[in-house]
Short mmCIF file of C-alpha atoms in Angstrom, two decimals:
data_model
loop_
_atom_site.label_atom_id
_atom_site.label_comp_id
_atom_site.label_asym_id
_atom_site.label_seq_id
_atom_site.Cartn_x
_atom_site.Cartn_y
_atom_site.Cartn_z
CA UNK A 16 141.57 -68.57 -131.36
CA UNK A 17 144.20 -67.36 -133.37
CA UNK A 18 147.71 -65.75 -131.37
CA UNK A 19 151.31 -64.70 -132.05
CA UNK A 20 154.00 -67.01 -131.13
CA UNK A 21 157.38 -66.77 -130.31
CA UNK A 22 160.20 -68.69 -129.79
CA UNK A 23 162.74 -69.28 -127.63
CA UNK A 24 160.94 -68.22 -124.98
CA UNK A 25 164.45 -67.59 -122.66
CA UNK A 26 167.63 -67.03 -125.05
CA UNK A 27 170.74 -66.48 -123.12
CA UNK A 28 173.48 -65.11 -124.19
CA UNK A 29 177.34 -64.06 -124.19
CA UNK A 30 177.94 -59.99 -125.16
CA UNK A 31 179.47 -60.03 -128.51
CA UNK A 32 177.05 -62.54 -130.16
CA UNK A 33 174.19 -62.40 -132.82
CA UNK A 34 170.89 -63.41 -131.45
CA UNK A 35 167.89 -63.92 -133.56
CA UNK A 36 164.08 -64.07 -132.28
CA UNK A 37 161.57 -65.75 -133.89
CA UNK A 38 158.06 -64.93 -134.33
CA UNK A 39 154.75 -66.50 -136.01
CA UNK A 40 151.91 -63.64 -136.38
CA UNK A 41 148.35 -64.47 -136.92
CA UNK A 42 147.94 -65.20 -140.01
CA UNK A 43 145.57 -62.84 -141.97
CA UNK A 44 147.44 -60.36 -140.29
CA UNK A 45 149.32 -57.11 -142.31
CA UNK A 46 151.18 -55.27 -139.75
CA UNK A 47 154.14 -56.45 -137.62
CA UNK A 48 155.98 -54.97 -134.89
CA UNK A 49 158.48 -55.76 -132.46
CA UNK A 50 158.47 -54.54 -129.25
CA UNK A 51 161.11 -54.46 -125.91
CA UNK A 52 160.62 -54.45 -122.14
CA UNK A 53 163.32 -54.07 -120.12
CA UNK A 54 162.71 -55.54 -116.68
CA UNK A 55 159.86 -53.45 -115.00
CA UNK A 56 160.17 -50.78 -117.56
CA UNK A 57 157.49 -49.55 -119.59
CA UNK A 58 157.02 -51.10 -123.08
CA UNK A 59 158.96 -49.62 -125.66
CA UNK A 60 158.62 -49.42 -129.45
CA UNK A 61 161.59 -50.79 -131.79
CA UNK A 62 159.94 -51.51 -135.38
CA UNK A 63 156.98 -51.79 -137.62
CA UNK A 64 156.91 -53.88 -140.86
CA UNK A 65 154.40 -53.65 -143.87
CA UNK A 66 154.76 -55.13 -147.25
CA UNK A 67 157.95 -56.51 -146.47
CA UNK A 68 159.54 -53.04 -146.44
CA UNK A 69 160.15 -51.02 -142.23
CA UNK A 70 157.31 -48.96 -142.44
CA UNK A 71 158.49 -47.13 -138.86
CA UNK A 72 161.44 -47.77 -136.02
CA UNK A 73 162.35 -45.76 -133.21
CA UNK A 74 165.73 -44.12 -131.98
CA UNK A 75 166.12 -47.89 -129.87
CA UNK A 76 166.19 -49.71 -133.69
CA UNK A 77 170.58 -48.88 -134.05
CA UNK A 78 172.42 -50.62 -137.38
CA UNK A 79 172.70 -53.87 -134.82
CA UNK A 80 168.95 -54.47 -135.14
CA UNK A 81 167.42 -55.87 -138.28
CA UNK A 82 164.13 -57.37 -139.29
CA UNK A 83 162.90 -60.21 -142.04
CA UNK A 84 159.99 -61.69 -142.77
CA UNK A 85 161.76 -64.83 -144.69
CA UNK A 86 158.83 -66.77 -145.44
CA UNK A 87 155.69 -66.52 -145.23
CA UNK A 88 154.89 -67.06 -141.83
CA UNK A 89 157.86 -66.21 -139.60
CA UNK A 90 159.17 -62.99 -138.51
CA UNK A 91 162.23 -62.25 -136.87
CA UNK A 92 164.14 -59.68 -134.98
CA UNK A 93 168.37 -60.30 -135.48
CA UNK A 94 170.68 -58.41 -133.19
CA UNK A 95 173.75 -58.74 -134.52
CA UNK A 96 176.48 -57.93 -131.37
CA UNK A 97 174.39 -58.31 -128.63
CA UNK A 98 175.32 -55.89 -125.57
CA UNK A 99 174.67 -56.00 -121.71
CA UNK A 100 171.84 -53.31 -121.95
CA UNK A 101 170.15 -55.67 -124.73
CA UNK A 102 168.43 -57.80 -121.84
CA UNK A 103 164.78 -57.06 -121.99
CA UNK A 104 161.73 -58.90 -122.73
CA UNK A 105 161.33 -58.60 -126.55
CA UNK A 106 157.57 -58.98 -128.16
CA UNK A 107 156.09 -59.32 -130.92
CA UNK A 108 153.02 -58.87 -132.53
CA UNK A 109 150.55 -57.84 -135.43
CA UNK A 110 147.52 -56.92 -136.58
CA UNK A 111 144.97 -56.65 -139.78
CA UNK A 112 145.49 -52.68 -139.50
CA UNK A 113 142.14 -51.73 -140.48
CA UNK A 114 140.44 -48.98 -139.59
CA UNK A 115 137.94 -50.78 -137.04
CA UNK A 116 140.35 -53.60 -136.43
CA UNK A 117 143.72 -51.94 -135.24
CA UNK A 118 144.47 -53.83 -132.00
CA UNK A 119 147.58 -55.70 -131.69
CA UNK A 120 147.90 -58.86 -130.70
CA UNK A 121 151.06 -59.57 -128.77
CA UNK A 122 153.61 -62.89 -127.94
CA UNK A 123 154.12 -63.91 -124.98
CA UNK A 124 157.75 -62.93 -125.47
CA UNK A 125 161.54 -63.91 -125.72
CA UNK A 126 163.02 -63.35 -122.49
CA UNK A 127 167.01 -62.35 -123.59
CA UNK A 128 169.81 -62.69 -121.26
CA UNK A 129 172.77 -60.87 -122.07
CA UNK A 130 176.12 -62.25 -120.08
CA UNK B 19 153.51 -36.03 -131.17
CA UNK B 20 151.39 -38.66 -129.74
CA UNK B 21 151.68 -39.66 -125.83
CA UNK B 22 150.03 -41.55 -122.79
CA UNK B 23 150.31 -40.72 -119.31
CA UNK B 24 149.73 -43.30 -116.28
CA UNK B 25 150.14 -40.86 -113.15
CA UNK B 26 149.66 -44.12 -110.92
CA UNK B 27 152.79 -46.67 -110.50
CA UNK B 28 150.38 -48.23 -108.33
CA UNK B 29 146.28 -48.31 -107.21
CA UNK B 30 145.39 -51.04 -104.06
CA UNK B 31 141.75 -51.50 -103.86
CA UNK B 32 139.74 -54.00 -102.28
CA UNK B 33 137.83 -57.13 -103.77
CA UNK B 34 134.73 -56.16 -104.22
CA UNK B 35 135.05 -52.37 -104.64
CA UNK B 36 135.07 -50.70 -107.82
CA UNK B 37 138.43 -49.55 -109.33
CA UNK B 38 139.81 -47.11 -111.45
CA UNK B 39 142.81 -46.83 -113.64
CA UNK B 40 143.73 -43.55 -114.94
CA UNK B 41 145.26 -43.11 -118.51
CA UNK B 42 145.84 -39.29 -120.10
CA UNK B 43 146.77 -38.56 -123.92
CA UNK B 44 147.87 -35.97 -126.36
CA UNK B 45 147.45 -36.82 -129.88
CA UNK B 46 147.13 -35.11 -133.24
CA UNK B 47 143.87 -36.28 -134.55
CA UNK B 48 141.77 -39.09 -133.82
CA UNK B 49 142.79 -41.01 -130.77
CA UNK B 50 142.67 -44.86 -130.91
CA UNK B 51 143.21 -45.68 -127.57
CA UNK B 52 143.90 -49.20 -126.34
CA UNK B 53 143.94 -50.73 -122.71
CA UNK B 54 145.94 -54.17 -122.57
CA UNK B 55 146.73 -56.34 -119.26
CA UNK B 56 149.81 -57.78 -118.34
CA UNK B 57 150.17 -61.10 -115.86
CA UNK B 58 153.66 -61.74 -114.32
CA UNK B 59 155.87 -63.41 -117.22
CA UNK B 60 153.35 -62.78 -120.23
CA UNK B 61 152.71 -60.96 -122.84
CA UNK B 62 150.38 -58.35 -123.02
CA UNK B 63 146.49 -59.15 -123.60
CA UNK B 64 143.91 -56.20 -125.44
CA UNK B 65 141.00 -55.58 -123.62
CA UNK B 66 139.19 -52.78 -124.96
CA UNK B 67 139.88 -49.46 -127.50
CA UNK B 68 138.42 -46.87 -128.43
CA UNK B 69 138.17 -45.93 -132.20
CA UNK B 70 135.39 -43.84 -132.68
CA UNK B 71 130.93 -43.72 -131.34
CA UNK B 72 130.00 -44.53 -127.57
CA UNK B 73 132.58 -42.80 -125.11
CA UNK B 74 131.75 -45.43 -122.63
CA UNK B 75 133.68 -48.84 -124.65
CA UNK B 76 132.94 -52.53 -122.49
CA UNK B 77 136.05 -55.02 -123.05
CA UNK B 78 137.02 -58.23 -121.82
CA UNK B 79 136.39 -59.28 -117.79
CA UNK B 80 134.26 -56.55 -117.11
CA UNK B 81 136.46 -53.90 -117.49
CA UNK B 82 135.12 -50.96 -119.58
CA UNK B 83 136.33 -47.60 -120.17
CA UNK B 84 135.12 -43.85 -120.85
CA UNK B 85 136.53 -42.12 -123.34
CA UNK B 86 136.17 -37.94 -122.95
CA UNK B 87 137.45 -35.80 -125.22
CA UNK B 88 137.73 -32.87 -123.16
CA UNK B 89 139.98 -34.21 -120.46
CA UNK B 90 141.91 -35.87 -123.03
CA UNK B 91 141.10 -38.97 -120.38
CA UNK B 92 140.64 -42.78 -120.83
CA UNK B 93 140.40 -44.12 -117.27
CA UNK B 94 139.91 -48.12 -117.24
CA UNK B 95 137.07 -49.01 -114.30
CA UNK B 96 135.72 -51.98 -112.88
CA UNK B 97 132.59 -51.80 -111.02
CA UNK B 98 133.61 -54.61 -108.48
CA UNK B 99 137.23 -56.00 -108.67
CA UNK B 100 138.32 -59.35 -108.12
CA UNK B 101 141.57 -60.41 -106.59
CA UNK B 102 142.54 -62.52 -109.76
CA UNK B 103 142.20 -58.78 -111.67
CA UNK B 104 145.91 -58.17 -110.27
CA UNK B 105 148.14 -57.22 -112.89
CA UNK B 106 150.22 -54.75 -114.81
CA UNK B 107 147.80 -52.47 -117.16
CA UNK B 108 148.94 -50.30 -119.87
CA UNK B 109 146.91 -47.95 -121.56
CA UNK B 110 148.30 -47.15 -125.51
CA UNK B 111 146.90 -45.10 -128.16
CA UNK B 112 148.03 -45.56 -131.72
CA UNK B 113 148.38 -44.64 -135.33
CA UNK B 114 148.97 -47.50 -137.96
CA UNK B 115 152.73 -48.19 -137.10
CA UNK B 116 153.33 -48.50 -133.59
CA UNK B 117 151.33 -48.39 -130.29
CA UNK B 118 152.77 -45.61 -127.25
CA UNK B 119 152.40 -47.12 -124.19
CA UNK B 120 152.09 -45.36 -121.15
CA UNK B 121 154.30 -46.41 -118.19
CA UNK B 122 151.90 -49.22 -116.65
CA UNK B 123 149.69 -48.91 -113.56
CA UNK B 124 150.40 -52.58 -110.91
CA UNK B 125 146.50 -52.88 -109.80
CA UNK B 126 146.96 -55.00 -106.38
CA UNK B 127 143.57 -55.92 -105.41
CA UNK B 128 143.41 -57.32 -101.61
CA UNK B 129 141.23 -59.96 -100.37
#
């Protein structure tokens, strides 16, 4: 079966440093998103991507966050000056955004440690 | 504005018993509405939505969900729970760009 992948799946960190997180949606797939949990927090939305363009991102997704799609497989999220409050659980995932086949399927993560 | 509600941090039930997770929205339009489980240290896994026909929707391990439109409700049930069914659930409804979760329910099912 088909799943998202990410990688590294723990990225630590010194404040002050660009991280980026890497991330293989299912294939067919459209839609992207990336997504942030910050530890037992509820799931929070950063950033969608369609046809290579951000199609939405919330009040979270600052000038330090970016997204690319470089290839035609990967897609990653770069924070460029990582702070403290960065540390979170960061997910991604996609889906065929149809109508009747809207589900997202997520990663199993990037855990990011920010020292 | 679209928006999910969890009102439960936590439900304990026992193995065996039936369980219920309750999940409240407000959209504008249509609702898609999405449950997805979370183990300790993964990513979330869809069980079930709800895009449109039968209120009642059956997903993965058993777990189904009713769908009414005039509590604005999507509770997650169970008819008989099994310890292994201990997790972090979300419930999420959607438009095409992003999913709003609601805050997570821990389901702790006892021996």
């Amino acid at each position: 079966e088909p799943e998202v992948t990410q990688t590294p799946s723990h990225q630590v960190t010194q404040m002050g440093q660009e991280v980026i997180l890497r991330c293989v949606p299912i294939s067919n797939h459209l839609y992207f998103y990336w997504y942030r949990q910050i530890l037992g927090q509820k799931v929070e939305f950063l950033v969608s991507f369609y046809n290579n363009e951000i199609s939405e991102k919330s009040e979270i997704f600052d000038d330090q966050f970016s997204v690319e799609r470089p290839d035609g497989s990967n897609f990653t999220l770069k924070i460029r000056s990582t702070k403290l409050e960065d540390s979170a659980m960061y997910f991604c995932a996609s889906s065929a955004g149809t109508i009747t086949n809207n589900e997202q399927f997520f990663g199993p993560g990037t855990r990011l440690t920010v020292l | 504005a679209q928006s999910v509600a969890q009102p439960e941090d936590q439900v304990n039930v026992a193995e065996g018993n039936p369980l219920t997770v309750k999940c409240t929205y407000s959209v504008s339009g249509n609702p898609y509405l999405f449950w997805y489980v979370q183990y300790p240290n993964r990513g979330l896994q869809f069980l079930l939505k709800y895009i449109t026909g039968d209120n009642l929707v059956k997903g993965s391990y058993g777990f189904e969900a009713e769908f009414n439109k005039s509590q604005t409700s999507f509770h997650l049930k169970k008819p008989s729970a099994l310890v292994s069914d201990s997790a972090l659930y979300f419930c999420a409804v959607s438009n095409f760009n992003k999913f709003y979760f609601g805050s997570g329910t821990k389901l702790n099912v006892k021996p």
